[in-house]
Amino acid sequence: MLDLPQADPAKVPLATVPLGLWGTAMTARRNVLELIPAIATRQPMVSGKTGVRWHMVMDPTALRRILKEKVDDYPKSVTTKLILNPAIGDSLFVAEGAHWRWQRRAAAPAFAQRHVEALGPVMTAAAEASCRRLSEARGPVDLFQETVAATFEVISDVTFSGDGMFDRDAVHGSIDAYIAQTAKLSLMDVLGLPAWLPRPGRLFSGPGLKKMKGIADQAIARRAAAAAKDGPPDLLDLLLVAQDPETGRTMTRDELRDNLLTFIVAGHETTALTLAWALYLMAFAPAVQQAAADEARAALGDRAATAADLGALPLTMRIVNETLRLYPPAAFLSRTAQVADTLCGREIRPGDTVMMPVYALHRHHQLWDRPDAFDPDRFLTAPDRYAFLPFGAGPRICIGASFALQEAVIILATLLARFRFQRVPGKEPQPRMILTLRPEGGVWLTVTPRD
Ligand code: MNH
C-alpha cells in the first residue's frame, strides 16, 4: 500500500455557472480548460451553442463510436488543421482519408516495438545528461525547462542523429514561438465564437517557420546524399525508405520534412510535460517518491535505465500513467461531424463540433474512484479502454505512444534513483492549457543528490 497525501494535487477550477459569450471569450484568453463546465465530470455529455452547435463527450461508448467505429464521419476539426497546417503541412497528424492512410502505413514500421527499443540508448544518454545538469544545480530548479531540454535532445537525435550541422536551438526556438502565437485562439474558433470578440492574434510567424523548414530540408538533403552511417536507423533513415505496403509509393522530400517536423512538434513537449508533472507529483507525494526511488535503485544500481529495464519498473510506469490521467498533455481533442448521428441519445448534425475533453474524462466521477486524488496504484487494474485517452484511440491513436512511454520511464526512473525532489513553498504549478496542458509558472523544486 502506498502512503498517499490527503489533499488533491493541483487542479483546474471548472466552470460552475454558464459563462455567456463575453465570459467565454475572457475565460478562453486565460485558460481554455476553465471553459469545461464542472458537470462535465458527472454527466456523459454536455451540449451548447455559441455560434456553432458543440458537444462535449465523456461517455466511453460514444467516444468509441467517434474515435473508432465512425472515425471517417468525425475528422479532426477544421481549426486543428488551420493551426497546424502552416507548420507541418498535410502530414500524418492532420491528413484525412487516403492521404492519411498511406502516410500512417508508411510511418508505422519506424514506430514498431523493435525500432523503439533500438532507440533506447538515445533516451538513456539524455537521462544521463539531465542528471549531469541537475547535479550542478544550486537552489530550486524549473523541472519543466529541464525536461524540455532532455526530450528535445531525444527527438532531435532520433530524427537527425549524428548531423553535427543540425541547428537544434533554431528549430526549438521556431517551434516555441509558433506555439505561443497560435495556441490560445484555437478553442475560441472551435466554439465558433464571433470574430468581434477579442482573441489572441492569429499571426502565423512566417519567417520562423521558413527557417525551421529550411534547416530540416538541408539536414534531409545531407542525409540522402551521405553514405550509410553506423548505428541503428533513426526516424529519418526509416522514413527515407518508407513505402506504402499497398502501392509502393514513397514520400516526397516535402512530405518527409513535414512528417519529421510533426514528430518533433508532437513528440517533445508532450513527453516533457509528462515528466515535469510526474516530478511535481513526486514532490507532492514524498512516500510514493521514496517507493519509486527504491524500485529504481533495486533495478538499476548505479547505472541509468535502459529500454530493457521497463519490466522491472512497474511502479514507475503506473506513476507515468497516473500523471497522464491527471495532467493529459493533449487535454482536449476535437472533431467536426460530417454526417447526422446520435450520441448518448442526442442529435448530432453535420457541422457540429464534437469535443473530447480528456481532462474531464480522466476526472469523471462515474468512471474513476476519487477522481481528483493522486493514486498510481489505481492502475494495478486496467481502466476501461475509452475512459483513459492520453494518446487518443482507434486508427488515429498516437503513433508515438510506446516511444513516449519508454522515454518517460527511462528518464523518470534514472532521475528518481539519483535525486530527491522537494516542493518549494508557495510555488505550486497551475494547470493551464496552451495547445497542451502546461504547468503555469513552471515546476520549481529543490533537487538534492541521494547517496
Ligand atoms: Mn502523439 C497523435 C498524445 C508523444 C507523434 N498524440 C496523438 C494524439 C494524442 C497524442 C492524444 C491523437 C490526437 C487526436 O486524435 O486528435 N503524443 C501524445 C502524448 C505524448 C505523445 C500525450 C507524450 C506523452 N506523439 C508523441 C511522440 C510522437 C508523436 C513521441 C512522435 C515521435 N502523435 C504523433 C503523431 C500523431 C499523434 C504523428 C498523429 C497520428 C495519426 O493521426 O495517425
XYZ file of N, CA and C in Angstrom, residues 238-382:
435
model
N 14.473 5.720 -41.590
C 13.315 4.846 -41.801
C 12.280 5.498 -42.726
N 12.119 6.811 -42.596
C 11.145 7.477 -43.486
C 11.685 7.620 -44.906
N 13.012 7.723 -45.041
C 13.593 7.820 -46.386
C 13.288 6.570 -47.213
N 13.207 5.425 -46.535
C 12.923 4.185 -47.275
C 11.465 3.746 -47.105
N 10.671 4.541 -46.356
C 9.289 4.122 -46.086
C 8.479 4.052 -47.372
N 7.661 3.018 -47.452
C 6.837 2.807 -48.636
C 5.458 2.393 -48.194
N 4.456 2.819 -48.943
C 3.124 2.298 -48.706
C 3.132 0.830 -49.108
N 2.852 -0.075 -48.148
C 2.932 -1.504 -48.483
C 1.955 -1.891 -49.597
N 0.910 -1.101 -49.803
C -0.066 -1.479 -50.840
C 0.270 -0.933 -52.214
N 0.780 0.311 -52.263
C 1.005 0.917 -53.583
C 2.477 1.084 -53.922
N 3.345 0.928 -52.924
C 4.774 1.120 -53.167
C 5.189 2.580 -53.192
N 4.244 3.485 -52.987
C 4.561 4.909 -53.023
C 5.530 5.309 -51.905
N 6.463 6.199 -52.182
C 7.358 6.705 -51.141
C 7.058 8.191 -50.913
N 7.664 8.776 -49.851
C 7.375 10.169 -49.533
C 8.198 11.126 -50.379
N 7.572 12.220 -50.802
C 8.344 13.288 -51.440
C 9.189 13.945 -50.343
N 10.174 14.761 -50.773
C 11.015 15.447 -49.786
C 10.183 16.346 -48.875
N 9.175 17.027 -49.448
C 8.336 17.906 -48.619
C 7.530 17.104 -47.600
N 6.984 15.968 -48.035
C 6.203 15.136 -47.110
C 7.097 14.595 -45.994
N 8.305 14.236 -46.395
C 9.269 13.714 -45.431
C 9.582 14.778 -44.370
N 9.853 15.994 -44.844
C 10.182 17.085 -43.924
C 8.993 17.404 -43.013
N 7.795 17.480 -43.594
C 6.616 17.802 -42.772
C 6.392 16.739 -41.703
N 6.628 15.483 -42.039
C 6.422 14.428 -41.039
C 7.503 14.452 -39.961
N 8.747 14.720 -40.355
C 9.784 14.809 -39.324
C 9.488 15.960 -38.365
N 9.058 17.098 -38.930
C 8.719 18.224 -38.058
C 7.516 17.877 -37.184
N 6.588 17.096 -37.714
C 5.443 16.649 -36.917
C 5.917 15.847 -35.711
N 6.853 14.942 -35.939
C 7.354 14.141 -34.820
C 8.017 15.043 -33.787
N 8.756 16.050 -34.271
C 9.436 16.943 -33.333
C 8.404 17.756 -32.537
N 7.406 18.300 -33.247
C 6.398 19.118 -32.567
C 5.540 18.261 -31.631
N 5.063 17.121 -32.147
C 4.131 16.288 -31.362
C 4.850 15.523 -30.266
N 6.141 15.294 -30.469
C 6.812 14.325 -29.619
C 7.640 14.871 -28.474
N 8.026 16.135 -28.493
C 8.946 16.508 -27.411
C 8.273 17.236 -26.265
N 7.400 18.194 -26.557
C 6.810 18.908 -25.431
C 5.851 18.018 -24.641
N 5.110 17.171 -25.351
C 4.174 16.271 -24.679
C 4.895 15.390 -23.657
N 6.008 14.820 -24.059
C 6.736 13.930 -23.152
C 7.397 14.739 -22.030
N 7.875 15.945 -22.355
C 8.474 16.801 -21.325
C 7.431 17.172 -20.268
N 6.202 17.441 -20.724
C 5.127 17.779 -19.784
C 4.828 16.599 -18.874
N 4.777 15.411 -19.446
C 4.508 14.220 -18.645
C 5.555 14.096 -17.541
N 6.811 14.285 -17.902
C 7.888 14.165 -16.918
C 7.832 15.282 -15.878
N 7.552 16.500 -16.308
C 7.526 17.618 -15.366
C 6.373 17.451 -14.369
N 5.192 17.065 -14.868
C 4.057 16.850 -13.963
C 4.335 15.654 -13.048
N 4.985 14.625 -13.560
C 5.300 13.460 -12.726
C 6.226 13.876 -11.575
N 7.212 14.717 -11.868
C 8.129 15.151 -10.813
C 7.409 16.045 -9.802
N 6.498 16.888 -10.288
C 5.667 17.669 -9.364
C 4.913 16.718 -8.426
N 4.306 15.675 -8.996
C 3.532 14.736 -8.167
C 4.432 13.983 -7.191
N 5.667 13.701 -7.608
C 6.599 13.023 -6.704
C 6.930 13.903 -5.502
N 7.073 15.213 -5.725
C 7.326 16.120 -4.613
C 6.066 16.271 -3.756
N 4.907 16.167 -4.411
C 3.621 16.281 -3.716
C 3.381 15.061 -2.818
N 3.846 13.892 -3.260
C 3.621 12.640 -2.518
C 4.972 11.986 -2.201
N 5.673 12.489 -1.151
C 7.046 12.037 -0.870
C 7.164 10.528 -0.630
N 6.135 9.915 -0.038
C 6.258 8.477 0.235
C 6.215 7.675 -1.067
N 5.439 8.150 -2.035
C 5.407 7.488 -3.335
C 6.757 7.677 -4.030
N 7.296 8.882 -3.900
C 8.610 9.137 -4.476
C 9.651 8.174 -3.908
N 9.594 7.980 -2.592
C 10.559 7.066 -1.954
C 10.389 5.635 -2.486
N 9.139 5.194 -2.623
C 8.892 3.840 -3.129
C 9.417 3.695 -4.562
N 9.214 4.736 -5.372
C 9.686 4.679 -6.757
C 11.215 4.716 -6.808
N 11.817 5.511 -5.915
C 13.286 5.570 -5.869
C 13.845 4.209 -5.456
N 13.183 3.550 -4.476
C 13.623 2.209 -4.057
C 13.537 1.225 -5.223
N 12.419 1.282 -5.947
C 12.259 0.393 -7.103
C 13.374 0.640 -8.128
N 13.632 1.927 -8.423
C 14.623 2.266 -9.443
C 16.025 1.832 -9.004
N 16.351 2.049 -7.713
C 17.693 1.677 -7.250
C 17.868 0.170 -7.235
N 16.816 -0.548 -6.903
C 16.908 -2.014 -6.908
C 17.113 -2.527 -8.340
N 16.445 -1.900 -9.293
C 16.534 -2.379 -10.682
C 17.829 -1.930 -11.360
N 18.313 -0.735 -10.993
C 19.387 -0.123 -11.781
C 20.740 -0.089 -11.083
N 20.764 -0.120 -9.749
C 22.028 0.118 -9.064
C 22.519 1.505 -9.423
N 23.765 1.583 -9.926
C 24.335 2.897 -10.240
C 24.123 3.341 -11.676
N 23.608 2.411 -12.505
C 23.533 2.827 -13.909
C 22.206 3.501 -14.235
N 22.176 4.136 -15.411
C 20.933 4.765 -15.881
C 20.030 3.689 -16.468
N 18.738 3.968 -16.520
C 17.781 2.985 -17.045
C 17.921 2.828 -18.556
N 17.600 1.639 -19.038
C 17.584 1.353 -20.474
C 16.208 0.771 -20.824
N 15.994 0.570 -22.110
C 14.702 0.017 -22.545
C 14.466 -1.366 -21.931
N 15.547 -2.099 -21.684
C 15.412 -3.455 -21.142
C 14.944 -3.456 -19.686
N 15.016 -2.295 -19.005
C 14.629 -2.239 -17.596
C 13.133 -2.035 -17.381
N 12.388 -1.724 -18.431
C 10.981 -1.338 -18.240
C 10.187 -2.344 -17.416
N 10.407 -3.629 -17.679
C 9.662 -4.665 -16.970
C 9.923 -4.670 -15.472
N 11.081 -4.141 -15.062
C 11.426 -4.127 -13.638
C 11.025 -2.808 -12.968
N 10.291 -1.953 -13.691
C 9.913 -0.653 -13.140
C 8.392 -0.440 -13.192
N 7.619 -1.402 -12.665
C 6.159 -1.290 -12.806
C 5.552 -0.098 -12.063
N 6.099 0.246 -10.884
C 5.541 1.392 -10.168
C 5.813 2.675 -10.956
N 7.016 2.793 -11.516
C 7.339 3.977 -12.320
C 6.342 4.106 -13.480
N 6.023 2.985 -14.118
C 5.054 3.013 -15.221
C 3.668 3.439 -14.725
N 3.271 2.953 -13.541
C 1.961 3.366 -13.006
C 1.948 4.861 -12.678
N 3.089 5.372 -12.202
C 3.174 6.805 -11.909
C 3.035 7.608 -13.207
N 3.669 7.133 -14.272
C 3.543 7.824 -15.566
C 2.081 7.801 -16.026
N 1.423 6.663 -15.905
C 0.010 6.587 -16.309
C -0.875 7.492 -15.463
N -0.632 7.491 -14.150
C -1.453 8.343 -13.279
C -1.196 9.828 -13.583
N 0.046 10.159 -13.952
C 0.343 11.532 -14.361
C -0.431 11.878 -15.636
N -0.435 10.957 -16.601
C -1.157 11.200 -17.860
C -2.669 11.294 -17.623
N -3.165 10.629 -16.575
C -4.587 10.749 -16.246
C -4.892 12.149 -15.678
N -4.101 12.573 -14.686
C -4.390 13.850 -14.028
C -4.031 15.062 -14.884
N -2.957 14.944 -15.666
C -2.496 16.065 -16.483
C -2.237 15.604 -17.916
N -3.295 15.221 -18.642
C -3.074 14.749 -20.017
C -2.546 15.894 -20.886
N -1.349 15.757 -21.474
C -0.801 16.865 -22.268
C -1.757 17.316 -23.375
N -2.425 16.353 -24.033
C -3.445 16.712 -25.029
C -4.788 16.642 -24.303
N -5.160 17.732 -23.629
C -6.285 17.695 -22.698
C -7.630 17.843 -23.382
N -7.596 18.138 -24.667
C -8.817 18.469 -25.399
C -8.656 18.000 -26.835
N -9.452 17.067 -27.291
C -9.404 16.672 -28.708
C -10.695 17.148 -29.355
N -10.629 17.567 -30.611
C -11.890 17.996 -31.225
C -12.039 17.507 -32.656
N -13.293 17.332 -33.048
C -13.663 16.799 -34.362
C -14.815 17.618 -34.916
N -15.019 17.562 -36.216
C -16.187 18.185 -36.831
C -17.042 17.081 -37.453
N -18.295 16.961 -36.997
C -19.178 15.900 -37.506
C -19.476 16.133 -38.986
N -19.428 15.068 -39.766
C -19.703 15.184 -41.202
C -21.115 14.734 -41.562
N -21.668 13.804 -40.799
C -22.995 13.267 -41.125
C -23.863 13.271 -39.868
N -25.169 13.210 -40.072
C -26.093 13.162 -38.945
C -25.851 11.880 -38.154
N -25.951 11.989 -36.836
C -25.678 10.828 -35.988
C -26.392 11.035 -34.651
N -26.335 10.028 -33.817
C -26.866 10.143 -32.461
C -25.781 9.715 -31.489
N -25.511 10.554 -30.479
C -24.539 10.205 -29.434
C -25.236 10.374 -28.092
N -25.191 9.365 -27.255
C -25.876 9.400 -25.959
C -27.330 9.837 -26.131
N -27.982 9.383 -27.179
C -29.382 9.714 -27.404
C -29.613 11.129 -27.913
N -28.549 11.860 -28.163
C -28.707 13.252 -28.586
C -28.371 13.413 -30.074
N -29.069 14.347 -30.724
C -28.896 14.554 -32.156
C -27.573 15.260 -32.473
N -26.829 14.695 -33.418
C -25.618 15.344 -33.918
C -25.903 15.724 -35.372
N -25.670 17.007 -35.725
C -25.893 17.429 -37.110
C -24.559 17.640 -37.806
N -24.558 17.490 -39.132
C -23.317 17.766 -39.863
C -22.842 19.182 -39.536
N -21.557 19.352 -39.312
C -21.015 20.665 -38.970
C -20.887 20.898 -37.474
N -21.545 20.073 -36.658
C -21.412 20.227 -35.210
C -19.963 19.969 -34.777
N -19.541 20.711 -33.769
C -18.223 20.481 -33.186
C -18.351 19.447 -32.071
N -17.557 18.416 -32.153
C -17.600 17.371 -31.136
C -16.270 17.385 -30.390
N -16.332 17.766 -29.112
C -15.101 17.860 -28.329
C -14.985 16.687 -27.368
N -13.755 16.257 -27.185
C -13.490 15.202 -26.214
C -12.557 15.794 -25.161
N -13.128 16.336 -24.069
C -12.302 16.956 -23.038
C -11.648 15.870 -22.177
N -10.511 15.420 -22.636
C -9.817 14.317 -21.958
C -9.582 14.657 -20.489
N -9.315 15.945 -20.218
C -9.108 16.368 -18.833
C -10.319 16.000 -17.966
N -11.538 16.268 -18.468
C -12.761 15.964 -17.694
C -13.035 14.460 -17.681
N -12.792 13.798 -18.797
C -12.987 12.343 -18.864
C -12.159 11.636 -17.789
N -10.907 12.086 -17.646
C -9.983 11.459 -16.703
C -10.305 11.765 -15.248
N -11.224 12.717 -15.033
C -11.617 13.058 -13.657
C -13.118 12.870 -13.482
N -13.692 11.978 -14.273
C -15.134 11.772 -14.255
C -15.548 10.899 -13.073
N -16.567 11.355 -12.338
C -16.970 10.652 -11.119
C -17.605 9.290 -11.365
N -18.191 9.087 -12.546
C -18.762 7.767 -12.827
C -17.692 6.771 -13.294
N -16.529 7.274 -13.650
C -15.525 6.385 -14.245
C -14.341 6.122 -13.328
N -14.111 7.032 -12.382
C -12.932 6.905 -11.516
C -13.332 7.094 -10.066
N -12.654 6.337 -9.213
C -12.851 6.457 -7.785
C -11.988 7.632 -7.293
N -12.542 8.537 -6.471
C -11.814 9.742 -6.010
C -11.002 10.333 -7.167
N -11.707 10.847 -8.181
C -11.048 11.204 -9.441
C -9.955 12.265 -9.337
N -10.052 13.180 -8.369
C -9.037 14.234 -8.300
C -7.824 13.844 -7.451
N -7.871 12.659 -6.849
C -6.761 12.241 -5.984
C -5.654 11.565 -6.791
N -4.428 11.681 -6.289
C -3.273 11.019 -6.915
C -3.115 9.632 -6.311
N -3.243 8.602 -7.124
C -3.051 7.234 -6.647
C -2.597 6.321 -7.785
N -1.276 6.196 -7.956
C -0.776 5.384 -9.077
C -1.274 3.942 -9.037
N -1.586 3.438 -7.833
C -1.999 2.034 -7.733
C -3.381 1.775 -8.319
N -4.110 2.827 -8.684
C -5.378 2.561 -9.367
C -5.101 1.854 -10.701
N -3.871 1.995 -11.224
C -3.518 1.328 -12.481
C -3.047 -0.115 -12.287
N -3.173 -0.625 -11.054
C -2.916 -2.059 -10.870
C -3.951 -2.874 -11.647
N -5.147 -2.305 -11.819
C -6.119 -2.927 -12.724
C -6.321 -1.976 -13.903
N -6.426 -2.546 -15.095
C -6.520 -1.714 -16.298
C -7.851 -0.967 -16.323
